[in-house]
Coordinates of C-alpha atoms in Angstrom, one line a residue:
X299 CA -0.4 14.6 -12.4
X300 CA -1.9 15.0 -8.9
X301 CA -1.2 13.2 -5.7
X302 CA -2.3 13.3 -2.1
X303 CA -0.2 13.2 1.1
X304 CA -1.3 12.6 4.7
X305 CA 0.9 14.6 7.2
X306 CA 0.5 13.0 10.7
X307 CA 2.0 15.8 12.9
X308 CA 0.6 18.6 10.8
X309 CA -2.9 17.0 11.0
X310 CA -3.6 17.8 7.3
X311 CA -3.9 16.4 3.8
X312 CA -2.0 18.1 1.1
X313 CA -2.9 18.0 -2.6
X314 CA 0.0 18.5 -5.0
X315 CA 0.2 19.2 -8.7
X316 CA 3.2 18.0 -10.7
X317 CA 3.6 19.6 -14.1
X318 CA 5.5 18.5 -17.1
X319 CA 8.2 21.1 -16.5
X320 CA 8.9 19.3 -13.2
X321 CA 7.3 22.1 -11.2
X322 CA 5.4 21.0 -8.1
X323 CA 2.7 23.1 -6.4
X324 CA 0.8 22.5 -3.3
X325 CA -2.8 23.4 -4.4
X326 CA -4.7 22.5 -1.2
X327 CA -4.1 21.9 2.5
X328 CA -7.1 20.3 4.2
X329 CA -7.0 20.2 8.1
X330 CA -8.0 17.0 9.8
X331 CA -9.1 16.4 13.4
X332 CA -6.7 13.7 14.6
X333 CA -3.7 12.1 12.9
X334 CA -4.3 11.3 9.2
X335 CA -2.5 8.1 8.0
X336 CA -3.5 5.6 5.3
X337 CA -5.0 6.7 2.1
X338 CA -6.8 4.8 -0.7
X339 CA -8.5 6.2 -3.8
X340 CA -11.6 5.1 -5.8
X341 CA -10.9 6.2 -9.3
X342 CA -14.3 5.0 -10.5
X343 CA -16.2 7.1 -8.0
X344 CA -13.7 9.9 -7.5
X345 CA -13.5 9.3 -3.8
X346 CA -10.5 9.6 -1.4
X347 CA -10.6 7.6 1.9
X348 CA -8.2 8.4 4.8
X349 CA -7.8 6.6 8.1
X350 CA -7.6 8.8 11.2
X351 CA -5.4 7.5 14.0
X352 CA -6.5 7.8 17.6
X353 CA -10.0 9.0 16.4
X354 CA -10.5 5.4 15.0
X355 CA -12.4 6.6 11.9
X356 CA -12.3 6.9 8.1
X357 CA -13.0 10.2 6.5
X358 CA -14.4 10.3 3.0
X359 CA -13.6 13.1 0.5
X360 CA -15.0 13.8 -2.9
X361 CA -12.3 14.5 -5.5
X362 CA -13.4 17.5 -7.4
X363 CA -12.7 18.4 -11.1
X364 CA -9.7 20.5 -10.1
X365 CA -8.4 17.5 -8.1
X366 CA -9.0 19.3 -4.8
X367 CA -10.9 17.4 -2.1
X368 CA -14.1 18.1 -0.1
X369 CA -15.1 16.2 3.0
X370 CA -18.4 14.5 2.7
X371 CA -18.5 11.8 5.4
X372 CA -16.9 10.4 8.5
X373 CA -17.3 6.8 9.7
X374 CA -16.2 5.2 13.0
X375 CA -14.3 1.9 12.8
X376 CA -13.0 -0.6 15.3
X377 CA -9.3 -0.1 16.1
X378 CA -6.8 2.3 14.8
X379 CA -6.7 2.3 11.0
X380 CA -3.2 1.3 9.6
X381 CA -4.2 0.3 6.1
X382 CA -7.3 0.7 3.9
X383 CA -8.1 -0.9 0.6
X384 CA -11.1 -1.5 -1.8
X385 CA -12.2 -4.7 -3.3
X386 CA -11.9 -4.9 -7.1
X387 CA -15.6 -3.9 -7.7
X388 CA -15.3 -1.1 -5.2
X389 CA -18.3 -2.2 -3.2
X390 CA -16.4 -2.9 0.1
X391 CA -13.7 -1.2 2.1
X392 CA -11.2 -3.2 4.2
X393 CA -9.6 -1.4 7.2
X394 CA -6.7 -3.1 8.9
X395 CA -5.7 -2.3 12.5
X396 CA -2.2 -3.2 13.7
X397 CA -3.0 -2.2 17.3
X398 CA -6.5 -3.7 17.2
X399 CA -5.3 -7.0 15.6
X400 CA -8.3 -7.0 13.3
X401 CA -9.9 -6.2 9.9
X402 CA -13.1 -4.2 9.4
X403 CA -15.1 -5.2 6.4
X404 CA -17.2 -2.2 5.4
X405 CA -20.1 -2.0 3.0
X406 CA -20.2 1.0 0.7
X407 CA -23.3 2.6 -0.8
X408 CA -23.6 3.3 -4.5
X409 CA -21.8 6.6 -4.1
X410 CA -18.9 5.0 -2.3
X411 CA -19.9 6.2 1.2
X412 CA -19.2 3.8 4.1
X413 CA -22.5 2.4 5.2
X414 CA -21.9 -0.2 7.9
X415 CA -19.4 -2.7 9.2
X416 CA -20.7 -6.1 8.0
X417 CA -18.0 -8.2 9.6
X418 CA -14.9 -7.9 11.8
X419 CA -12.1 -10.4 11.5
X420 CA -10.4 -10.7 14.9
X421 CA -7.2 -12.3 16.1
X422 CA -4.9 -11.1 13.3
X423 CA -1.9 -10.1 15.5
X424 CA -0.3 -6.9 14.1
X425 CA -2.5 -6.7 11.0
X426 CA -0.8 -4.1 8.9
X427 CA -2.4 -4.8 5.5
X428 CA -5.4 -6.5 3.8
X429 CA -6.7 -6.6 0.3
X430 CA -8.6 -8.9 -2.1
X431 CA -7.0 -10.9 -4.8
X432 CA -7.3 -9.8 -8.4
X433 CA -10.3 -12.1 -9.0
X434 CA -12.1 -10.8 -5.8
X435 CA -12.6 -14.3 -4.4
X436 CA -10.2 -14.1 -1.4
X437 CA -8.9 -11.7 1.2
X438 CA -5.3 -11.8 2.2
X439 CA -3.9 -10.1 5.3
X440 CA -0.5 -9.8 6.9
X441 CA 0.1 -10.6 10.6
X442 CA 3.4 -8.8 11.4
X443 CA 3.4 -9.9 15.1
X444 CA 3.0 -13.6 14.4
X445 CA 5.2 -13.8 11.2
X446 CA 2.2 -15.1 9.1
X447 CA -0.2 -14.0 6.5
X448 CA -3.8 -15.2 6.3
X449 CA -5.8 -16.1 3.3
X450 CA -9.6 -16.0 3.6
X451 CA -12.0 -17.5 1.0
X452 CA -15.2 -15.6 0.7
X453 CA -18.5 -17.4 0.9
X454 CA -20.0 -17.4 -2.7
X455 CA -21.6 -14.1 -3.7
X456 CA -20.8 -12.5 -0.3
X457 CA -17.9 -10.9 1.5
X458 CA -18.2 -13.2 4.5
X459 CA -14.8 -14.9 5.1
X460 CA -15.9 -18.6 5.1
X461 CA -12.5 -20.5 5.3
X462 CA -9.0 -19.5 6.3
X463 CA -5.4 -20.6 5.8
X464 CA -2.4 -19.5 7.7
X465 CA 0.9 -19.1 5.9
X466 CA 4.0 -19.2 8.1
X467 CA 7.1 -17.1 7.3
X468 CA 10.5 -17.0 8.8
X469 CA 10.7 -16.1 12.5
X470 CA 11.1 -12.4 13.2
X471 CA 10.5 -11.5 9.6
X472 CA 7.4 -9.2 10.2
X473 CA 5.4 -9.4 7.0
X474 CA 4.0 -5.8 6.4
X475 CA 2.6 -5.2 2.9
X476 CA 2.2 -7.2 -0.3
X477 CA 1.4 -6.9 -4.0
X478 CA 0.0 -9.2 -6.6
X479 CA 1.7 -9.8 -10.0
X480 CA -0.7 -9.0 -12.8
X481 CA -0.6 -12.6 -14.0
X482 CA -2.7 -13.4 -10.8
X483 CA -0.6 -16.3 -9.6
X484 CA 2.3 -14.6 -7.7
X485 CA 2.4 -12.6 -4.5
X486 CA 5.3 -10.5 -3.2
X487 CA 5.4 -9.6 0.5
X488 CA 7.8 -7.2 2.1
X489 CA 9.1 -8.1 5.6
X490 CA 9.6 -5.2 7.9
X491 CA 12.0 -6.8 10.5
X492 CA 14.5 -8.7 8.3
X493 CA 14.5 -6.5 5.2
X494 CA 13.5 -9.2 2.7
X495 CA 10.8 -10.0 0.1
X496 CA 9.1 -13.4 -0.1
X497 CA 7.9 -14.5 -3.4
X498 CA 4.9 -16.9 -3.4
X499 CA 3.4 -18.9 -6.3
X500 CA 0.1 -20.6 -6.7
X501 CA -2.1 -22.1 -9.4
X502 CA -5.0 -20.0 -10.6
X503 CA -8.2 -20.9 -8.7
X504 CA -6.0 -22.8 -6.1
X505 CA -5.1 -20.0 -3.8
X506 CA -4.8 -22.1 -0.7
X507 CA -2.1 -24.3 -2.4
X508 CA 0.6 -21.6 -2.2
X509 CA 4.4 -22.2 -2.2
X510 CA 7.3 -20.0 -1.4
X511 CA 9.7 -19.8 -4.3
X512 CA 12.2 -17.1 -3.2
X513 CA 13.3 -15.0 -0.3
X514 CA 15.6 -12.0 -1.3
X515 CA 17.1 -9.1 0.6
X516 CA 16.3 -5.5 -0.3
X517 CA 19.3 -4.3 1.8
X518 CA 22.8 -3.6 0.4
X519 CA 25.5 -6.0 1.7
X520 CA 27.6 -3.1 3.1
X521 CA 24.7 -1.8 5.3
X522 CA 25.1 -3.2 8.8
X523 CA 22.3 -1.6 10.8
X524 CA 19.0 -3.4 11.5
X525 CA 16.5 -3.1 8.6
X526 CA 13.1 -1.5 8.9
X527 CA 11.4 -2.1 5.6
X528 CA 8.1 -0.5 4.8
X529 CA 6.5 -0.3 1.3
X530 CA 6.3 -2.3 -1.9
X531 CA 4.9 -1.6 -5.4
X532 CA 4.9 -3.3 -8.8
X533 CA 4.4 -1.8 -12.3
X534 CA 1.2 -2.7 -14.0
X535 CA 3.1 -4.6 -16.8
X536 CA 4.7 -6.8 -14.1
X537 CA 8.2 -6.0 -15.2
X538 CA 9.6 -4.1 -12.2
X539 CA 9.1 -4.1 -8.5
X540 CA 10.3 -1.4 -6.0
X541 CA 10.7 -1.7 -2.2
X542 CA 11.7 0.8 0.5
X543 CA 13.6 0.5 3.8
X544 CA 13.2 3.3 6.4
X545 CA 16.5 2.8 8.3
X546 CA 18.6 2.6 5.2
X547 CA 16.6 5.3 3.5
X548 CA 16.6 3.5 0.2
X549 CA 14.4 2.4 -2.7
X550 CA 15.5 -1.0 -4.1
X551 CA 14.7 -1.9 -7.7
X552 CA 14.1 -5.4 -8.9
X553 CA 13.4 -6.8 -12.4
X554 CA 10.9 -9.6 -12.5
X555 CA 11.7 -12.8 -14.4
X556 CA 9.0 -13.2 -17.0
X557 CA 9.1 -17.0 -16.8
X558 CA 8.9 -17.7 -13.1
X559 CA 8.2 -14.4 -11.4
X560 CA 11.4 -14.4 -9.3
X561 CA 13.1 -11.2 -8.5
X562 CA 16.4 -10.0 -9.9
X563 CA 18.2 -7.3 -8.0
X564 CA 19.0 -4.3 -10.2
X565 CA 19.9 -1.3 -8.0
X566 CA 19.6 0.7 -4.8
X567 CA 18.6 4.4 -4.7
X568 CA 19.4 6.6 -1.6
X569 CA 16.3 8.7 -1.1
X570 CA 14.3 10.7 1.4
X571 CA 15.1 10.1 5.1
X572 CA 12.9 7.3 6.5
X573 CA 10.7 6.5 3.3
X574 CA 7.7 5.1 5.0
X575 CA 5.5 5.3 1.9
X576 CA 5.9 5.7 -1.9
X577 CA 3.7 5.2 -4.9
X578 CA 3.8 4.8 -8.7
X579 CA 1.9 7.4 -10.6
X580 CA -1.3 6.4 -12.3
X581 CA 0.3 6.8 -15.7
X582 CA 3.3 4.7 -14.6
X583 CA 5.8 7.4 -15.5
X584 CA 6.8 8.5 -12.0
X585 CA 7.6 7.3 -8.6
X586 CA 6.9 9.5 -5.6
X587 CA 8.7 8.9 -2.2
X588 CA 7.9 10.5 1.2
X589 CA 10.5 11.1 3.8
X590 CA 8.8 10.7 7.2
X591 CA 11.8 12.4 8.9
X592 CA 12.9 14.8 6.1
X593 CA 9.4 16.2 5.8
X594 CA 9.8 16.3 2.1
X595 CA 9.0 14.3 -1.0
X596 CA 11.1 13.3 -4.1
X597 CA 9.8 12.6 -7.6
X598 CA 11.6 10.2 -9.9
X599 CA 11.0 9.4 -13.6
X600 CA 10.7 5.7 -14.3
X601 CA 12.6 4.3 -17.3
X602 CA 10.0 2.0 -18.9
X603 CA 12.7 -0.1 -20.5
X604 CA 14.9 -1.0 -17.5
X605 CA 12.9 0.4 -14.5
X606 CA 15.7 2.8 -13.4
X607 CA 14.9 5.9 -11.5
X608 CA 15.9 9.4 -12.5
X609 CA 15.6 12.1 -9.8
X610 CA 13.6 15.1 -11.0
X611 CA 12.5 17.2 -8.0
X612 CA 11.8 17.4 -4.3
X613 CA 9.7 19.7 -2.2
X614 CA 9.1 20.4 1.5
X615 CA 5.7 19.2 2.7
X616 CA 4.0 18.9 6.1
X617 CA 5.4 17.5 9.3
X618 CA 5.8 13.7 9.3
X619 CA 4.3 12.7 6.0
X620 CA 2.9 9.1 6.3
X621 CA 1.2 8.2 3.1
X622 CA 1.1 9.2 -0.6
X623 CA -1.4 8.2 -3.3
X624 CA -1.6 9.2 -7.0
X625 CA -4.7 10.2 -9.0

């Protein structure tokens, strides 16, 4: 298993190899001009994209056979990149800018290289995330500063956002990231400022008719400091969901009710200091957590029956690791 880390203060990307004997090796350190932050990977085209803060650009790297990377392109965007994602068909790249309050919609060529910005969605206050739904018909984005998320319906056969709906959340919740349930009718969004997850349900093909069915905390009752929640991921089978909080330095495990999609709290795991980002490995066997303050990562084995995490190993990485992605 290989995974990729962006280290903001070290200005580099590290490629790590995790072996079956729980040994971790750093096999490459790629220097970057600027502060590397969000990462997304095209498994179809063997491409890694990374957003560069302050330089306002996206670097494109080819993932080689040995899983090392080689830079092949650099592309300027509008606003500082805070999150990047691909549409389902991997023809477009979406670059969200928290500071720019906008989303870049970028056309890719057949090799996966950014070609041009075809549209910019403005006036999304504190846009920290955007992605298409599983059917590739809508774009959904979070607006952390306005306590909303936005749903855009694409014009037929294009990626031009034709209509929009605003979804209001609780005041001072700060929606940050979200994930879709594989059944295509449930969304889970993590709220940075109040340490909760909202669960939303909609009927298939009726995305605008969306209803909140649950709001649940990811923070232990005994924890009294303000939350600062960050990341959220779901297993491909839709059975388990994990969420992180940076102030509490925890990963929270939920089981997902198979009948209604609501979350059932299972456990809390104290982990790396300030876990800004984590990911589930491509084979669904491991969970990798970054510590933005500890400058290290931890790897856990996922129990496929109950979702529990078993600590395996940790390793020191670069300074201020921001993002991790598995390949």
